[in-house]
mmCIF file of C-alpha atoms in Angstrom:
data_model
loop_
_atom_site.group_PDB
_atom_site.id
_atom_site.type_symbol
_atom_site.label_atom_id
_atom_site.label_comp_id
_atom_site.label_asym_id
_atom_site.label_seq_id
_atom_site.Cartn_x
_atom_site.Cartn_y
_atom_site.Cartn_z
ATOM 1 C CA MET P 312 0.000 0.000 0.000
ATOM 2 C CA LYS P 313 1.256 3.475 -0.865
ATOM 3 C CA ILE P 314 0.083 6.843 0.435
ATOM 4 C CA ASN P 315 1.728 10.008 -0.929
ATOM 5 C CA THR P 316 4.510 7.859 -2.456
ATOM 6 C CA VAL P 317 5.284 6.316 0.967
ATOM 7 C CA GLU P 318 5.161 2.525 1.042
ATOM 8 C CA ILE P 319 3.206 1.215 4.045
ATOM 9 C CA GLU P 320 3.331 -2.387 5.184
ATOM 10 C CA ASP P 321 -0.106 -3.402 6.475
ATOM 11 C CA THR P 322 0.929 -5.457 9.489
ATOM 12 C CA PHE P 323 0.101 -5.352 13.212
ATOM 13 C CA ALA P 324 0.919 -3.486 16.430
ATOM 14 C CA GLU P 325 1.069 -4.778 19.972
ATOM 15 C CA ALA P 326 -1.693 -3.685 22.371
ATOM 16 C CA PHE P 327 -2.279 -4.031 26.104
ATOM 17 C CA PRO P 328 -5.446 -3.504 28.162
ATOM 18 C CA MET P 329 -5.027 -0.653 30.643
ATOM 19 C CA THR P 330 -7.049 1.384 33.127
ATOM 20 C CA GLY P 331 -7.091 5.126 32.520
ATOM 21 C CA ALA P 332 -7.936 8.379 34.304
ATOM 22 C CA ARG P 333 -8.302 11.921 32.989
ATOM 23 C CA LEU P 334 -7.295 14.903 35.135
ATOM 24 C CA LEU P 335 -8.190 18.530 34.514
ATOM 25 C CA VAL P 336 -5.463 20.755 35.938
ATOM 26 C CA THR P 337 -6.005 24.504 36.126
ATOM 27 C CA ALA P 338 -3.841 27.441 37.173
ATOM 28 C CA GLU P 339 -3.884 31.232 37.158
ATOM 29 C CA THR P 340 -2.126 31.237 33.788
ATOM 30 C CA LEU P 341 -1.735 28.723 30.972
ATOM 31 C CA PRO P 342 2.072 28.645 31.319
ATOM 32 C CA TRP P 343 1.727 27.521 34.942
ATOM 33 C CA ALA P 344 -0.848 24.904 33.953
ATOM 34 C CA ARG P 345 1.607 23.605 31.348
ATOM 35 C CA ILE P 346 4.392 23.443 33.932
ATOM 36 C CA ALA P 347 2.133 21.492 36.274
ATOM 37 C CA GLY P 348 1.105 19.098 33.515
ATOM 38 C CA GLN P 349 4.645 18.521 32.293
ATOM 39 C CA THR P 350 5.882 17.842 35.818
ATOM 40 C CA ALA P 351 3.019 15.499 36.759
ATOM 41 C CA THR P 352 3.459 13.413 33.606
ATOM 42 C CA GLY P 353 7.259 13.159 33.786
ATOM 43 C CA TYR P 354 8.986 9.767 33.966
ATOM 44 C CA ALA P 355 5.884 8.011 32.628
ATOM 45 C CA ALA P 356 7.062 6.674 29.283
ATOM 46 C CA SER P 357 6.362 2.975 29.796
ATOM 47 C CA VAL P 358 4.957 0.763 32.534
ATOM 48 C CA ILE P 359 7.924 -1.528 31.922
ATOM 49 C CA GLY P 360 9.920 0.823 34.147
ATOM 50 C CA CYS P 361 7.498 3.508 35.351
ATOM 51 C CA ASP P 362 4.500 3.537 37.693
ATOM 52 C CA ALA P 363 2.214 4.739 34.876
ATOM 53 C CA GLU P 364 2.093 5.896 31.282
ATOM 54 C CA ALA P 365 1.005 9.519 31.154
ATOM 55 C CA GLY P 366 0.945 12.638 29.035
ATOM 56 C CA ILE P 367 -0.752 15.939 28.300
ATOM 57 C CA GLU P 368 -3.857 15.301 26.200
ATOM 58 C CA GLY P 369 -4.428 18.955 25.364
ATOM 59 C CA GLU P 370 -4.878 22.509 26.568
ATOM 60 C CA LEU P 371 -8.140 23.844 28.008
ATOM 61 C CA THR P 372 -9.696 27.287 27.696
ATOM 62 C CA PRO P 373 -11.390 28.853 30.741
ATOM 63 C CA ASP P 374 -14.840 27.867 29.462
ATOM 64 C CA GLN P 375 -13.738 24.205 29.433
ATOM 65 C CA THR P 376 -12.677 23.985 33.093
ATOM 66 C CA PRO P 377 -14.652 23.694 36.354
ATOM 67 C CA ASP P 378 -13.205 26.885 37.875
ATOM 68 C CA GLY P 379 -13.103 29.102 34.789
ATOM 69 C CA ARG P 380 -9.321 29.208 34.568
ATOM 70 C CA PRO P 381 -6.951 28.016 31.818
ATOM 71 C CA GLY P 382 -5.687 24.468 32.134
ATOM 72 C CA VAL P 383 -4.516 21.216 30.628
ATOM 73 C CA SER P 384 -6.015 17.733 30.500
ATOM 74 C CA LEU P 385 -3.785 14.837 31.523
ATOM 75 C CA LEU P 386 -4.213 11.127 30.823
ATOM 76 C CA PHE P 387 -2.783 8.435 33.108
ATOM 77 C CA PHE P 388 -2.746 4.686 32.442
ATOM 78 C CA ALA P 389 -1.747 1.656 34.518
ATOM 79 C CA PHE P 390 -2.343 -2.095 34.433
ATOM 80 C CA SER P 391 -4.799 -2.054 37.363
ATOM 81 C CA ARG P 392 -7.078 0.381 39.158
ATOM 82 C CA ASP P 393 -5.089 0.038 42.374
ATOM 83 C CA ALA P 394 -1.831 0.780 40.579
ATOM 84 C CA LEU P 395 -3.428 3.737 38.825
ATOM 85 C CA GLN P 396 -4.704 5.216 42.080
ATOM 86 C CA LYS P 397 -1.293 4.886 43.720
ATOM 87 C CA ALA P 398 0.463 6.537 40.788
ATOM 88 C CA VAL P 399 -2.025 9.403 40.471
ATOM 89 C CA VAL P 400 -2.068 10.105 44.226
ATOM 90 C CA ASN P 401 1.727 10.254 44.296
ATOM 91 C CA ARG P 402 1.980 12.441 41.219
ATOM 92 C CA VAL P 403 -0.764 14.860 42.259
ATOM 93 C CA GLY P 404 0.753 15.121 45.732
ATOM 94 C CA GLN P 405 4.312 15.662 44.549
ATOM 95 C CA CYS P 406 3.748 17.641 41.348
ATOM 96 C CA LEU P 407 0.385 19.466 41.507
ATOM 97 C CA LEU P 408 -0.061 20.197 45.208
ATOM 98 C CA THR P 409 3.425 21.707 45.120
ATOM 99 C CA CYS P 410 2.904 23.809 41.970
ATOM 100 C CA PRO P 411 1.827 27.465 42.422
ATOM 101 C CA THR P 412 -1.878 28.311 41.858
ATOM 102 C CA THR P 413 -2.988 24.884 40.621
ATOM 103 C CA ALA P 414 -6.197 22.925 41.195
ATOM 104 C CA CYS P 415 -7.075 19.393 40.094
ATOM 105 C CA TYR P 416 -10.444 18.064 38.902
ATOM 106 C CA ASN P 417 -11.824 14.790 37.592
ATOM 107 C CA GLY P 418 -12.328 14.648 33.841
ATOM 108 C CA LEU P 419 -14.376 11.452 33.436
ATOM 109 C CA PRO P 420 -17.796 10.145 34.514
ATOM 110 C CA VAL P 421 -17.588 8.587 37.978
ATOM 111 C CA VAL P 422 -18.944 5.055 38.370
ATOM 112 C CA ARG P 423 -18.827 3.927 41.993
ATOM 113 C CA GLU P 424 -17.358 0.510 41.202
ATOM 114 C CA ARG P 425 -14.607 1.973 39.015
ATOM 115 C CA ARG P 426 -13.635 5.165 40.798
ATOM 116 C CA ILE P 427 -10.322 5.997 42.454
ATOM 117 C CA ARG P 428 -9.854 8.307 45.413
ATOM 118 C CA ILE P 429 -7.388 11.161 44.999
ATOM 119 C CA GLY P 430 -8.363 14.270 46.980
ATOM 120 C CA GLY P 431 -9.626 12.096 49.812
ATOM 121 C CA GLN P 432 -6.155 10.566 50.109
ATOM 122 C CA LEU P 433 -4.293 13.861 49.886
ATOM 123 C CA ARG P 434 -6.478 15.730 52.373
ATOM 124 C CA PHE P 435 -4.323 14.616 55.316
ATOM 125 C CA PHE P 436 -1.605 17.020 54.179
ATOM 126 C CA GLY P 437 -3.861 19.700 55.648
ATOM 127 C CA ASP P 438 -3.099 18.299 59.124
ATOM 128 C CA GLY P 439 -6.622 18.902 60.350
ATOM 129 C CA TRP P 440 -7.056 22.301 58.671
ATOM 130 C CA GLN P 441 -8.419 20.810 55.446
ATOM 131 C CA PHE P 442 -12.125 20.957 54.702
ATOM 132 C CA SER P 443 -14.410 19.927 51.880
ATOM 133 C CA LYS P 444 -17.341 21.270 49.890
ATOM 134 C CA LEU P 445 -20.051 19.157 48.267
ATOM 135 C CA LEU P 446 -21.266 20.778 45.048
ATOM 136 C CA GLU P 447 -23.780 19.087 42.754
ATOM 137 C CA GLY P 448 -22.964 15.712 44.258
ATOM 138 C CA ARG P 449 -19.189 16.078 43.853
ATOM 139 C CA ARG P 450 -16.881 16.561 46.839
ATOM 140 C CA TYR P 451 -13.879 18.877 46.610
ATOM 141 C CA TRP P 452 -11.122 18.977 49.212
ATOM 142 C CA ARG P 453 -9.489 22.322 50.033
ATOM 143 C CA LEU P 454 -5.994 22.155 51.469
ATOM 144 C CA PRO P 455 -4.296 25.247 52.923
ATOM 145 C CA VAL P 456 -1.015 26.079 51.172
ATOM 146 C CA MET P 457 1.305 29.091 51.129
ATOM 147 C CA ASP P 458 -0.396 30.857 48.214
ATOM 148 C CA GLY P 459 -3.987 30.095 49.235
ATOM 149 C CA GLU P 460 -5.703 26.729 48.747
ATOM 150 C CA PHE P 461 -5.101 23.620 46.711
ATOM 151 C CA VAL P 462 -8.447 22.288 45.498
ATOM 152 C CA CYS P 463 -8.625 18.644 44.515
ATOM 153 C CA GLU P 464 -11.695 16.583 43.729
ATOM 154 C CA ASP P 465 -12.339 13.612 46.018
ATOM 155 C CA TYR P 466 -13.057 10.822 43.504
ATOM 156 C CA PHE P 467 -11.960 10.380 39.901
ATOM 157 C CA GLY P 468 -13.517 8.180 37.249
ATOM 158 C CA THR P 469 -11.624 5.488 35.361
ATOM 159 C CA VAL P 470 -12.142 3.818 31.985
ATOM 160 C CA LYS P 471 -10.736 0.922 30.007
ATOM 161 C CA GLY P 472 -7.867 1.941 27.760
ATOM 162 C CA VAL P 473 -5.374 0.491 25.304
ATOM 163 C CA ALA P 474 -1.596 0.958 25.347
ATOM 164 C CA GLY P 475 1.279 -0.188 23.184
ATOM 165 C CA GLY P 476 0.116 0.935 19.736
ATOM 166 C CA ASN P 477 3.111 1.761 17.561
ATOM 167 C CA PHE P 478 4.562 1.696 14.069
ATOM 168 C CA LEU P 479 8.094 1.599 12.681
ATOM 169 C CA ILE P 480 9.406 4.331 10.411
ATOM 170 C CA VAL P 481 12.088 3.199 7.952
ATOM 171 C CA ALA P 482 14.103 6.037 6.433
ATOM 172 C CA SER P 483 17.346 6.581 4.535
ATOM 173 C CA THR P 484 18.785 8.995 7.115
ATOM 174 C CA GLN P 485 18.255 9.914 10.741
ATOM 175 C CA ALA P 486 17.065 13.381 9.714
ATOM 176 C CA GLU P 487 14.420 11.968 7.363
ATOM 177 C CA GLY P 488 13.223 9.482 9.957
ATOM 178 C CA LEU P 489 12.950 12.151 12.637
ATOM 179 C CA ALA P 490 11.077 14.516 10.311
ATOM 180 C CA ALA P 491 8.571 11.775 9.489
ATOM 181 C CA ALA P 492 8.118 10.911 13.169
ATOM 182 C CA GLU P 493 7.575 14.565 14.094
ATOM 183 C CA ALA P 494 4.932 14.902 11.377
ATOM 184 C CA ALA P 495 3.189 11.788 12.672
ATOM 185 C CA ILE P 496 3.168 13.092 16.248
ATOM 186 C CA ALA P 497 1.747 16.434 15.111
ATOM 187 C CA ALA P 498 -1.183 14.551 13.542
ATOM 188 C CA ILE P 499 -1.698 12.201 16.511
ATOM 189 C CA ARG P 500 -1.842 15.123 18.945
ATOM 190 C CA GLN P 501 -5.018 16.338 17.234
ATOM 191 C CA VAL P 502 -6.853 13.178 18.318
ATOM 192 C CA PRO P 503 -8.699 13.464 21.662
ATOM 193 C CA GLY P 504 -8.217 10.743 24.235
ATOM 194 C CA VAL P 505 -4.758 9.829 22.940
ATOM 195 C CA ILE P 506 -1.257 10.450 24.299
ATOM 196 C CA CYS P 507 2.238 9.509 23.124
ATOM 197 C CA PRO P 508 4.151 9.220 26.399
ATOM 198 C CA PHE P 509 7.714 8.789 25.130
ATOM 199 C CA PRO P 510 9.959 11.894 24.771
ATOM 200 C CA GLY P 511 8.278 14.142 22.237
ATOM 201 C CA GLY P 512 6.002 11.199 21.477
ATOM 202 C CA ILE P 513 8.820 9.299 19.757
ATOM 203 C CA VAL P 514 10.838 6.284 20.934
ATOM 204 C CA ARG P 515 14.213 5.591 19.326
ATOM 205 C CA SER P 516 15.085 2.539 21.455
ATOM 206 C CA GLY P 517 12.859 0.048 19.672
ATOM 207 C CA SER P 518 12.674 -3.092 21.795
ATOM 208 C CA LYS P 519 11.769 -6.758 21.599
ATOM 209 C CA VAL P 520 10.383 -8.949 24.348
ATOM 210 C CA GLY P 521 13.093 -10.720 26.353
ATOM 211 C CA SER P 522 16.864 -10.631 26.360
ATOM 212 C CA ARG P 523 19.933 -12.859 26.548
ATOM 213 C CA TYR P 524 20.223 -11.398 30.068
ATOM 214 C CA LYS P 525 17.685 -13.106 32.337
ATOM 215 C CA LYS P 526 16.863 -10.014 34.426
ATOM 216 C CA LEU P 527 15.705 -7.928 31.449
ATOM 217 C CA LYS P 528 12.092 -7.975 30.268
ATOM 218 C CA ALA P 529 12.957 -6.207 27.015
ATOM 219 C CA SER P 530 16.053 -5.397 24.972
ATOM 220 C CA THR P 531 17.074 -3.691 21.749
ATOM 221 C CA ASN P 532 15.235 -4.971 18.678
ATOM 222 C CA ASP P 533 18.370 -6.118 16.846
ATOM 223 C CA ALA P 534 16.492 -7.368 13.761
ATOM 224 C CA TYR P 535 15.254 -3.836 13.015
ATOM 225 C CA CYS P 536 18.183 -1.800 14.372
ATOM 226 C CA PRO P 537 20.141 -0.161 11.495
ATOM 227 C CA THR P 538 23.215 0.132 13.707
ATOM 228 C CA LEU P 539 23.502 -3.678 13.752
ATOM 229 C CA ARG P 540 22.625 -4.528 10.149
ATOM 230 C CA ALA P 541 26.190 -5.594 9.347
ATOM 231 C CA VAL P 542 26.284 -8.179 12.143
ATOM 232 C CA VAL P 543 22.727 -9.527 12.492
ATOM 233 C CA ARG P 544 20.038 -10.871 10.190
ATOM 234 C CA SER P 545 18.382 -7.551 9.404
ATOM 235 C CA GLN P 546 14.676 -7.099 8.675
#
């Protein structure tokens, strides 16, 4: 198959079932919301070595947020609901509670059997000075901090998600391959509900399952690595 003179091999991509959450993070200004989002989703490239896979889904205008301020939407994924809750609690506590002017809200429908508790876990930071407000059936915790209050919703909804989708780009030079990958990421970022958690959305260390070293779950994909084509059976 060819599209715009580019040959495309119609093959397959790996996929894993995941559990996902969507956070709406707001701040006084969009730059501070971006900083909060970038910090909270750091070190979340792959669940092979991270507690979650996460990224910024998009930016939000004031009319798209619960408190009428600019913000960003973040997606987090883990293999189980318990693992997801642990990762989100840790990341909100370390990266959003600490970030100037931020607040954190749930961005998905809440089903009792599939919800995770975030604000209700973080409220203890208030050391007895925290309090909550129940608005339209949703509880918000307010924690006193040095610049005012950190507002975080009590429960967050979760949904079933899919991780692992990928495709290989074969190019004549590194520059051509990178340009193609950047163009692909620019298109993917327009799709709601999707993140590309690797650096800039691109992964250069293509891997295969397993290794000659017993402790490793994954290792370099030698069959498709151009650096090794002179010494391995290249694909």
